[in-house]
Amino acid sequence: MTTADLECLELSKRFGDFTAVDQVSFSVPSGTFFSILGPSGCGKTTIMRMVAGFLDPSSGDIQIKGKSVLDVAPNKRPVNMVFQHLALFPMMNIADNIGYGLRRQGLAKSEIARKVDEALDRIGLPGIGKRKVEELSGGQKQRVAIARCMVLEPDVLLLDEPLGALDLKLREHMKIELKSLQAAFDTTFVYITHDQSEALVMSDQIAVMNKGRFEQVGSGRDLYYRPQTAFVAGFVGESNRWRGKVTRSDAGGALQLTTEAGLVVTGADNGRGLAVGAEAQIFVRPEAIRISRKQDELAHFENRMVGKVQSLLFNGAASRAILRSEANGDDIEVTLPQSGEFADLTRGDDLHFGWSGEQANAFAVEAD
Amino acid sequence: MRAGAKLGLILLLMPLLLWLGLLIIVPHIDMFLVSIRERIGVGRYQISPANYLTFFTEPLYLVTFMRTALMSILTTAITLVIGFPVAFYIAKVAKGRLQSSLFLLCLVPFWVSELVRTFGWMILLRETGIFSSFLQWLGLVDGPVEMLYNDVAMIVGLVYTSMLFMVVPLVTTMESLDDSVIEAGYDLGGSNLSILREIVIPHAMPGIASGSIVVFMLSLGNYLTPTMLGGKDSLWFTELIYSQFIVRFNWELGAAFGFMLLILSSIIVWAMLKVTGQTLEKTMT
């Protein structure tokens, strides 16, 4: 196996009594798009700043291409960073912005000009070198900020929520563009974000971070379909969740949970070994729930309920309905199939709905 | 309604217009008229450039004039060199309470009058003053040392007097520089020096220009500090104006001197703006 471009070993950072990053280890293989996804304040920016060299870790090691960079000052590290607000130099024009790092390396003027032009071609903005920073649109600035780093051919490019300041349409567009830029430059990207769709769309590998620790590292698909912790199940994607006590547990991993309201839900613990009597949480994705007008269509599901349509949330292909269960009044979110079958669904309609026990993921409730 | 709004606007502008008109425009017109007349007999005057000719033909006046300008430029440069790191520290390094208390410390000396502050320097620097006694106590010198009444003492006084007017605009402009822009500079391989030269100074340029203009004007027009701290050889142009008006009672020549000072300061400020590539408009915001 080749050495990873970036490797963090038991990295920790403490600010006084507060542990921002707690024993985090990960490695990013060469040429991959690695994302760190987590809510604000989870410590992801702290990791980023440690890798860039603006913060010293309290303990642990950071290696780039197999060499520790702890003693290397930020301006000497083979790592570059695209800042949250891009931090383009407003006092310089675009070409000078992109050429800044090259000038610092002491390259000849003609060489710098050539590389800058090449970078501008690559980001699809040829001939804007003489323009001022404030004359560019949000998306163009974004690309210039990436080009400014990429001309230096860093081993790792760090991106600190660079899409946060853009409007929705542009953000969607930039997601695709970032991914293709990464492929074009063939460089390792480490991207941090609190927006799960950014992480899911662009990344090869995603680390979900919470309270200074990595909850799970895996592909987007892994995180979505096989979450290993309750936090990941709740944070990535939408879920209906119930909390209660385990009332039955089979050797095969199937179990039954009874909520305080008396609802019985069948689920699977996927090898987490929940014993009878344990406090547990069950997560069910809205798209895992089937709806039907006839009861017998759902006969093969372990979980079956009857409910009334409480409200319809139209959102194109991702339209949902909120159903109020007749048994105990719980509100359950369900994805509407787009086959046209339920196009005439209105508020107050009665529906049968159900889901298989395998689709209901159960986790032990951690003591807070 | 419209007429009412117009009246309101005029009333609102009135204090400004009165202030400009009565205290600045009218006196200057009068001064100019005084400066271009020559007394040819008792109570008899005629228009002539004689006063300006006197200014240009008398070496003392010209030398003092140039000296004042150069010393003021020197004062401005020294104030900038001292004020820049101070302002950078206050704006970018110090955080929270330390930041506001440092800013306050810059302000505190200005709660006492300039006269008292200048006396403070006299107490420190005079022959029987604190520095002199301290040096004697250390055994570094045999007898009392006189540190007052020379150009160095005068420049020290001027720099001290103008420091706040340099630090405030610099702190304001530097605070508006995003920390991440400086970090980006380091991230892209910049050294301290290159970041200072290519990022911090260009960003602070409007502050540098406005601080320098204010400090230069204050030094050029200062009367008290050069008179009290400067020696016999450090004659300041304002002292010449004073002596023409008050001692010699030659208002005509004094007025001409006043106008020359106005022209000089305008030219130097204009040149400074041209050299630094700033506009007055940008500097004042």
XYZ file of C-alpha atoms in Angstrom:
653
model
C 0.000 0.000 0.000
C 1.258 3.471 -0.828
C 1.713 5.939 1.984
C -1.209 8.184 2.665
C -0.947 11.844 1.696
C -2.185 12.951 5.080
C -2.216 10.943 8.249
C -3.239 12.056 11.715
C -2.284 9.895 14.653
C -4.168 10.241 17.925
C -4.425 13.949 17.388
C -5.740 15.926 20.352
C -6.242 19.576 21.079
C -7.239 20.960 24.426
C -8.126 24.587 25.189
C -7.865 24.772 28.969
C -10.364 22.235 30.304
C -12.152 21.908 26.996
C -11.084 19.132 24.659
C -11.828 20.287 21.145
C -10.270 17.324 19.366
C -9.987 14.032 21.213
C -7.601 11.305 20.028
C -8.546 11.479 16.385
C -6.736 9.190 13.950
C -7.325 9.011 10.248
C -5.472 8.665 7.016
C -6.294 10.121 3.642
C -5.042 8.137 0.642
C -3.467 9.998 -2.238
C -5.830 11.618 -4.706
C -9.018 11.172 -2.708
C -11.662 13.607 -1.636
C -11.963 13.307 2.128
C -14.633 15.175 4.063
C -15.036 15.847 7.726
C -18.709 16.340 8.444
C -20.031 17.554 11.742
C -22.196 20.156 13.473
C -20.631 23.512 14.307
C -18.376 23.363 17.337
C -17.517 19.680 16.857
C -13.823 20.417 16.383
C -13.510 20.039 12.621
C -12.092 23.522 12.075
C -9.590 22.850 14.854
C -8.320 19.764 13.006
C -8.039 21.793 9.835
C -6.093 24.575 11.515
C -3.739 22.032 13.081
C -3.068 20.439 9.705
C -2.473 23.868 8.147
C -0.154 24.712 11.041
C -2.036 27.606 12.636
C -2.573 25.618 15.830
C -0.232 23.249 17.626
C -1.772 19.955 18.680
C -1.726 19.140 22.409
C -0.669 15.609 21.537
C -0.498 13.278 18.575
C 1.168 13.585 15.210
C 0.369 14.899 11.747
C 2.182 13.298 8.833
C 2.192 14.393 5.244
C 3.518 11.828 2.772
C 4.813 9.865 5.730
C 6.779 12.729 7.291
C 5.802 14.486 10.487
C 5.134 18.185 9.902
C 4.710 19.247 13.531
C 7.958 21.219 13.460
C 7.204 22.791 10.096
C 5.879 26.363 10.095
C 2.618 27.007 8.203
C 4.410 28.848 5.413
C 6.667 25.852 4.796
C 4.076 23.061 4.873
C 3.138 21.313 1.622
C -0.480 22.027 2.498
C -2.630 24.887 1.314
C -5.971 26.053 2.546
C -9.044 27.569 0.954
C -10.528 29.724 3.686
C -14.165 29.929 4.647
C -14.469 33.474 3.323
C -11.802 32.699 0.722
C -9.427 35.413 2.007
C -8.381 36.583 -1.431
C -6.032 39.546 -1.193
C -8.238 42.545 -2.001
C -5.221 44.771 -2.590
C -4.011 42.692 -5.547
C -5.484 41.798 -8.906
C -6.379 38.212 -9.786
C -3.064 37.354 -11.406
C -1.122 38.711 -8.411
C -3.368 36.762 -6.065
C -2.675 33.512 -7.855
C 0.984 34.373 -8.290
C 1.554 35.287 -4.630
C 2.780 31.866 -3.548
C 4.922 31.490 -6.662
C 6.577 34.856 -6.014
C 7.356 33.656 -2.496
C 9.065 30.621 -3.991
C 11.253 33.005 -5.952
C 10.259 31.884 -9.432
C 11.146 33.973 -12.462
C 8.536 36.494 -13.609
C 7.920 34.786 -16.950
C 7.525 31.425 -15.248
C 5.011 32.886 -12.799
C 3.027 34.508 -15.611
C 2.932 31.214 -17.496
C 1.773 29.225 -14.474
C -0.862 31.810 -13.583
C -2.270 31.731 -17.123
C -2.279 27.966 -17.035
C -4.165 27.962 -13.716
C -6.696 30.470 -15.036
C -7.280 28.236 -18.063
C -7.752 25.279 -15.819
C -10.440 26.929 -13.745
C -12.144 28.087 -16.918
C -11.533 31.796 -16.422
C -8.840 32.691 -18.950
C -7.886 36.322 -19.356
C -9.235 37.684 -16.075
C -5.784 38.180 -14.553
C -5.956 41.965 -14.646
C -9.356 42.168 -12.978
C -9.832 43.195 -9.370
C -11.066 40.775 -6.736
C -14.299 42.671 -6.075
C -15.246 42.544 -9.768
C -15.686 38.763 -9.651
C -18.837 36.849 -8.770
C -18.989 34.490 -5.804
C -18.368 31.379 -7.886
C -15.458 32.968 -9.752
C -13.813 34.043 -6.499
C -14.200 30.491 -5.297
C -12.359 29.139 -8.304
C -9.638 31.776 -8.017
C -9.133 30.836 -4.351
C -8.642 27.213 -5.376
C -6.339 28.141 -8.245
C -4.267 30.304 -5.884
C -3.543 27.182 -3.841
C -3.266 24.736 -6.715
C -0.497 26.598 -8.571
C 1.724 25.678 -5.651
C 0.998 21.997 -6.276
C 0.395 21.156 -2.609
C 0.288 17.558 -1.409
C -2.989 18.263 0.330
C -5.562 20.984 -0.243
C -7.675 21.908 2.764
C -11.081 23.472 2.211
C -12.834 25.087 5.155
C -16.543 25.256 4.302
C -15.825 27.309 1.207
C -19.352 27.035 -0.141
C -20.994 28.439 2.982
C -21.277 31.988 1.669
C -22.818 31.094 -1.706
C -26.497 30.994 -2.555
C -28.219 27.649 -2.993
C -28.184 27.407 -6.781
C -24.517 28.307 -7.023
C -23.693 25.969 -4.160
C -25.262 23.046 -6.017
C -23.289 23.984 -9.097
C -20.006 24.409 -7.208
C -20.347 20.972 -5.610
C -20.077 19.366 -9.021
C -17.384 21.790 -10.073
C -15.242 21.166 -6.990
C -15.421 17.462 -7.602
C -14.301 17.863 -11.197
C -11.560 20.338 -10.203
C -10.292 17.755 -7.771
C -10.193 15.179 -10.533
C -8.515 17.662 -12.892
C -5.782 18.614 -10.446
C -5.543 15.073 -9.119
C -4.758 16.324 -5.632
C -5.894 15.135 -2.239
C -8.711 17.328 -0.954
C -9.678 17.524 2.689
C -12.994 19.269 2.943
C -14.802 20.279 6.075
C -18.462 21.101 6.196
C -21.584 20.927 8.298
C -23.703 20.389 5.182
C -24.250 16.668 4.697
C -25.287 16.953 1.088
C -21.975 18.664 0.220
C -20.108 15.848 1.908
C -22.226 13.051 0.431
C -22.110 14.352 -3.134
C -18.407 15.126 -3.363
C -16.512 12.793 -1.091
C -14.826 9.461 -1.533
C -14.575 9.143 2.225
C -16.450 10.978 4.929
C -15.647 11.192 8.600
C -18.581 12.155 10.770
C -17.379 14.128 13.732
C -19.110 14.905 16.997
C -17.788 16.418 20.220
C -14.153 16.160 19.174
C -14.276 12.526 18.098
C -14.814 10.700 14.835
C -18.062 8.745 15.069
C -17.610 6.855 11.828
C -15.426 6.994 8.750
C -16.702 5.546 5.515
C -18.149 6.192 2.105
C -21.333 8.211 1.843
C -23.250 5.030 1.163
C -21.859 3.359 4.289
C -22.817 6.270 6.459
C -26.261 6.506 5.009
C -27.239 2.872 4.947
C -25.068 1.388 7.668
C -24.606 4.009 10.363
C -22.654 2.646 13.290
C -23.760 5.099 15.933
C -26.979 6.825 16.826
C -25.348 10.186 16.102
C -24.501 9.222 12.534
C -27.953 7.768 11.974
C -29.526 10.986 13.177
C -27.096 13.413 11.526
C -26.762 11.932 8.067
C -30.038 11.959 6.210
C -33.534 12.238 7.627
C -34.959 9.737 10.073
C -38.023 8.967 12.100
C -36.877 8.027 15.545
C -38.390 6.327 18.557
C -36.980 5.799 21.960
C -37.929 3.072 24.367
C -36.953 -0.156 26.102
C -35.923 -3.345 24.359
C -38.639 -5.877 25.128
C -37.447 -8.804 23.009
C -34.113 -9.661 21.495
C -33.282 -12.532 19.140
C -29.902 -14.101 18.566
C -30.092 -13.044 14.910
C -30.102 -9.375 15.825
C -33.817 -8.730 15.433
C -35.370 -7.006 18.399
C -38.480 -5.334 19.598
C -38.707 -1.965 21.219
C -41.632 -0.614 23.189
C -41.889 3.150 23.431
C -43.269 4.987 26.426
C -46.452 5.612 24.469
C -46.813 1.860 24.062
C -45.882 1.582 20.393
C -44.078 -1.649 19.533
C -41.441 -1.366 16.810
C -39.474 -4.228 15.345
C -35.903 -3.463 14.358
C -32.376 -4.771 14.004
C -29.334 -3.972 16.084
C -26.862 -4.992 13.346
C -24.536 -6.752 15.753
C -24.559 -4.131 18.476
C -25.947 -6.687 20.931
C -28.773 -4.881 22.682
C -30.103 -6.901 25.613
C -33.678 -6.997 26.861
C -34.362 -4.091 29.183
C -31.800 -1.772 27.630
C -32.731 1.797 26.678
C -32.590 2.058 22.905
C -33.319 4.325 19.974
C -34.678 3.182 16.634
C -34.157 5.116 13.389
C -36.276 4.566 10.298
C -35.614 6.460 7.064
C -38.665 8.085 5.472
C -37.927 6.336 2.163
C -37.812 2.920 3.877
C -41.486 3.190 4.743
C -43.992 1.907 2.211
C -47.454 3.365 2.025
C -50.526 1.730 0.613
C -54.260 2.136 0.461
C -54.774 -1.600 1.004
C -53.723 -3.401 4.140
C -52.782 -6.729 2.512
C -50.051 -5.167 0.331
C -48.008 -4.612 3.444
C -48.590 -8.007 5.007
C -44.912 -9.026 4.690
C -43.656 -6.130 6.868
C -42.988 -6.652 10.547
C -44.112 -3.105 11.294
C -47.569 -2.057 10.130
C -49.604 0.972 11.057
C -52.624 2.932 10.004
C -52.656 6.702 9.903
C -54.163 9.871 8.510
C -52.285 12.277 6.269
C -51.488 15.201 8.532
C -49.713 17.355 5.980
C -48.080 17.078 2.585
C -44.608 18.543 2.116
C -44.239 19.009 -1.608
C -40.605 19.240 -2.686
C -40.515 17.775 -6.180
C -38.897 14.381 -6.203
C -38.250 14.554 -2.479
C -41.888 15.176 -1.525
C -43.003 13.804 1.789
C -46.111 13.268 3.815
C -46.494 13.431 7.551
C -48.807 10.692 8.788
C -50.372 10.647 12.207
C -50.572 7.118 13.515
C -54.042 6.134 14.684
C -52.724 3.889 17.446
C -50.827 6.469 19.503
C -50.799 9.803 17.677
C -47.107 9.750 16.647
C -46.172 11.806 13.596
C -44.230 9.801 11.049
C -42.479 11.195 7.974
C -42.810 9.153 4.806
C -41.367 9.700 1.338
C -44.038 9.716 -1.331
C -43.420 7.351 -4.236
C -43.125 9.270 -7.508
C -44.996 6.734 -9.599
C -48.129 8.871 -9.698
C -50.097 6.453 -7.594
C -50.394 8.919 -4.714
C -50.551 12.109 -6.771
C -54.123 12.747 -5.598
C -53.311 12.281 -1.922
C -54.904 14.960 0.249
C -54.890 15.914 3.851
C -57.053 13.662 6.000
C -56.743 10.564 3.786
C -56.389 7.244 5.567
C -53.325 5.199 4.679
C -51.690 1.941 5.655
C -47.947 2.057 6.035
C -45.220 -0.258 7.131
C -41.533 -1.090 6.979
C -39.373 -4.126 7.357
C -37.513 -4.740 10.592
C -34.168 -4.710 8.802
C -34.728 -1.097 7.795
C -35.135 -0.022 11.386
C -31.744 0.557 12.928
C -31.530 0.257 16.699
C -28.830 1.816 18.907
C -28.221 1.772 22.607
C -28.939 5.122 24.243
C -25.702 6.501 25.593
C -25.739 8.049 28.989
C -25.110 11.765 28.480
C -43.934 70.833 1.839
C -40.943 71.129 -0.487
C -40.287 74.666 0.588
C -40.429 73.475 4.202
C -37.890 70.729 3.520
C -35.608 73.229 1.848
C -35.805 75.572 4.811
C -35.041 72.649 7.119
C -31.970 71.772 5.099
C -30.736 75.347 5.174
C -31.262 75.529 8.922
C -29.429 72.251 9.430
C -26.505 73.408 7.327
C -26.417 76.813 9.011
C -23.949 76.023 11.823
C -21.552 74.468 9.322
C -21.916 77.310 6.848
C -21.472 79.916 9.586
C -18.439 78.138 10.933
C -16.846 77.766 7.514
C -17.763 81.267 6.441
C -17.015 83.290 9.533
C -14.009 81.425 10.888
C -12.302 80.165 7.766
C -13.322 81.794 4.501
C -13.796 85.407 5.611
C -10.565 85.563 7.687
C -8.599 84.013 4.852
C -9.914 86.477 2.324
C -9.080 89.290 4.712
C -5.634 87.829 5.368
C -4.995 87.593 1.678
C -5.994 91.205 1.173
C -3.714 92.249 4.022
C -0.827 90.212 2.632
C -0.847 91.890 -0.779
C -0.769 95.500 0.432
C 2.233 97.568 1.191
C 2.405 100.520 3.528
C 3.696 103.527 1.703
C 2.953 106.179 4.294
C 0.990 106.784 7.474
C -2.324 105.055 6.937
C -1.690 104.769 3.205
C -1.467 101.422 1.476
C -1.117 100.150 -2.063
C -1.440 96.733 -3.615
C 1.939 95.141 -4.224
C 3.723 91.774 -3.984
C 6.351 93.356 -1.716
C 5.637 91.075 1.271
C 6.043 87.940 -0.807
C 9.210 89.346 -2.335
C 10.585 89.954 1.159
C 9.857 86.341 1.989
C 11.734 85.036 -1.019
C 14.711 87.400 -0.730
C 15.414 87.065 2.988
C 17.417 83.820 3.570
C 16.325 83.500 7.219
C 12.689 83.270 6.224
C 13.285 80.766 3.438
C 15.618 78.605 5.511
C 13.209 78.537 8.437
C 10.412 77.740 6.040
C 12.232 74.756 4.514
C 13.535 73.589 7.889
C 10.026 73.585 9.309
C 8.782 71.544 6.373
C 11.612 68.994 6.586
C 11.350 68.671 10.364
C 7.613 68.116 10.057
C 8.165 65.420 7.455
C 10.757 63.818 9.727
C 8.343 63.981 12.667
C 5.649 62.361 10.534
C 7.989 59.581 9.454
C 9.138 58.867 13.017
C 5.546 58.909 14.281
C 4.592 56.438 11.560
C 7.492 54.113 12.316
C 6.646 54.068 16.035
C 2.880 54.141 15.590
C 2.612 51.334 13.029
C 3.749 48.440 15.242
C 1.740 49.876 18.147
C -1.373 50.058 16.007
C -0.752 46.583 14.606
C -0.425 45.186 18.107
C -3.612 46.880 19.276
C -5.625 45.934 16.192
C -4.420 42.410 15.467
C -2.511 40.883 18.380
C -4.229 42.171 21.531
C -7.665 40.749 22.228
C -10.631 41.797 24.335
C -9.898 43.845 27.446
C -6.206 44.236 26.682
C -7.109 45.766 23.348
C -9.405 48.409 24.780
C -7.101 49.230 27.677
C -4.125 49.692 25.345
C -6.217 51.962 23.179
C -7.210 53.914 26.272
C -3.560 54.223 27.293
C -2.874 55.959 23.982
C -5.717 58.335 24.701
C -4.993 59.149 28.349
C -2.192 61.702 27.748
C -4.629 63.769 25.729
C -6.803 64.425 28.736
C -4.282 67.004 29.934
C -3.483 70.107 27.951
C -0.613 70.228 25.525
C 1.085 72.822 27.703
C 1.153 70.478 30.693
C 2.414 67.609 28.560
C 5.214 69.761 27.204
C 6.136 70.800 30.728
C 6.308 67.114 31.510
C 9.048 66.717 28.929
C 10.820 69.767 30.320
C 10.820 68.246 33.798
C 12.327 65.053 32.362
C 14.932 66.590 30.100
C 16.136 69.793 31.755
C 19.553 70.180 33.355
C 18.277 69.488 36.850
C 15.666 67.074 35.524
C 15.031 63.407 36.089
C 17.115 61.973 33.237
C 20.059 64.165 34.042
C 19.976 63.241 37.741
C 19.560 59.575 36.882
C 22.605 59.580 34.614
C 24.621 61.301 37.324
C 23.441 58.794 39.894
C 24.511 55.956 37.605
C 27.894 57.640 37.314
C 27.734 57.797 33.545
C 28.232 61.555 33.480
C 30.184 63.891 35.751
C 27.970 66.926 35.778
C 24.379 67.864 34.899
C 23.420 67.390 31.249
C 21.170 69.761 29.372
C 18.921 67.826 27.026
C 16.411 70.562 26.308
C 16.474 73.301 23.700
C 17.700 71.343 20.714
C 16.165 69.714 17.647
C 16.068 66.241 19.159
C 14.070 67.383 22.174
C 11.733 69.269 19.887
C 11.131 66.275 17.629
C 10.579 64.021 20.639
C 7.954 66.472 21.834
C 6.297 66.703 18.439
C 6.202 62.935 17.949
C 4.722 62.489 21.417
C 2.097 65.142 20.760
C 1.001 63.627 17.452
C 1.172 59.913 18.279
C -2.563 59.491 18.913
C -3.477 61.019 15.567
C -1.363 58.405 13.827
C -2.413 55.413 15.937
C -6.183 55.934 15.713
C -6.554 55.864 11.903
C -4.047 53.007 11.674
C -5.915 50.894 14.237
C -9.193 51.565 12.441
C -7.911 50.486 9.026
C -5.992 47.506 10.349
C -8.972 46.232 12.309
C -10.831 45.927 9.033
C -8.194 43.530 7.706
C -9.552 40.008 8.027
C -7.256 37.759 10.086
C -7.744 34.979 7.566
C -6.181 37.155 4.852
C -2.992 37.287 6.923
C -3.236 33.547 7.570
C -3.739 32.940 3.854
C -0.504 34.842 3.298
C 1.371 32.500 5.638
C -0.404 29.489 4.195
C 0.781 30.358 0.706
C 4.368 30.534 1.888
C 4.695 34.208 2.789
C 7.301 35.330 5.321
C 6.596 37.982 7.954
C 8.291 40.610 5.835
C 6.465 39.800 2.616
C 3.111 39.714 4.370
C 3.843 43.091 5.930
C 4.928 44.526 2.598
C 2.365 42.983 0.279
C -0.688 42.591 2.491
C -0.684 44.629 5.695
C 0.837 47.879 4.427
C -1.231 48.057 1.198
C -4.342 47.433 3.241
C -3.385 50.060 5.831
C -2.435 52.624 3.173
C -5.522 54.850 3.585
C -4.879 54.898 7.345
C -1.201 55.636 6.823
C -2.044 58.486 4.477
C -4.708 60.052 6.685
C -2.612 59.655 9.841
C 0.394 61.154 8.110
C -1.585 64.108 6.779
C -2.988 64.914 10.199
C 0.361 64.521 11.963
C 2.143 66.567 9.322
C -0.392 69.397 9.545
C -0.292 69.394 13.337
C 3.510 69.516 13.391
C 3.737 72.175 10.741
C 1.240 74.384 12.535
C 2.510 73.638 16.034
C 3.720 76.650 17.989
C 3.937 75.571 21.589
C 6.269 72.556 21.370
C 8.959 74.106 19.145
C 8.909 77.257 21.249
C 9.283 75.475 24.575
C 11.510 72.519 23.679
C 13.413 73.873 20.697
C 16.613 75.825 21.035
C 17.773 79.062 19.524
C 18.620 77.329 16.259
C 15.380 75.393 15.980
C 13.280 78.317 14.854
C 9.839 77.170 13.682
C 7.983 78.978 10.952
C 4.982 79.606 13.202
C 7.267 81.525 15.531
C 8.159 83.814 12.623
C 4.494 84.438 11.932
C 3.877 85.122 15.603
C 6.717 87.584 15.821
C 5.569 89.452 12.706
C 2.068 89.825 14.073
C 2.717 90.398 17.756
C 6.283 91.631 18.174
C 6.960 93.537 14.968
C 3.334 94.444 14.437
C 3.904 93.862 10.730
C 0.565 92.295 9.876
C 1.211 92.513 6.154
C 4.315 90.315 6.261
C 2.745 87.992 8.858
C -0.262 87.464 6.619
C 2.032 86.685 3.672
C 3.876 84.135 5.825
C 0.578 82.594 6.836
C -0.351 82.187 3.204
C 2.984 80.670 2.325
C 2.467 78.101 5.115
C -0.965 77.265 3.752
C 0.420 76.801 0.241
C 3.339 74.733 1.508
C 1.198 72.340 3.510
C -1.258 71.931 0.631
C 1.542 71.112 -1.800
C 3.180 68.597 0.517
C -0.115 66.848 1.330
C -0.949 66.695 -2.369
C 2.486 65.262 -3.131
C 2.150 62.689 -0.340
C -1.190 61.532 -1.723
C 0.247 61.309 -5.230
C 3.262 59.307 -4.070
C 1.174 56.816 -2.101
C -1.475 56.572 -4.824
C -4.281 57.601 -2.490
C -7.081 60.075 -2.968
C -8.261 62.475 -0.313
C -11.703 60.935 -0.615
C -10.460 57.415 0.156
C -8.356 58.677 3.051
C -11.207 60.406 4.807
C -13.580 57.450 4.940
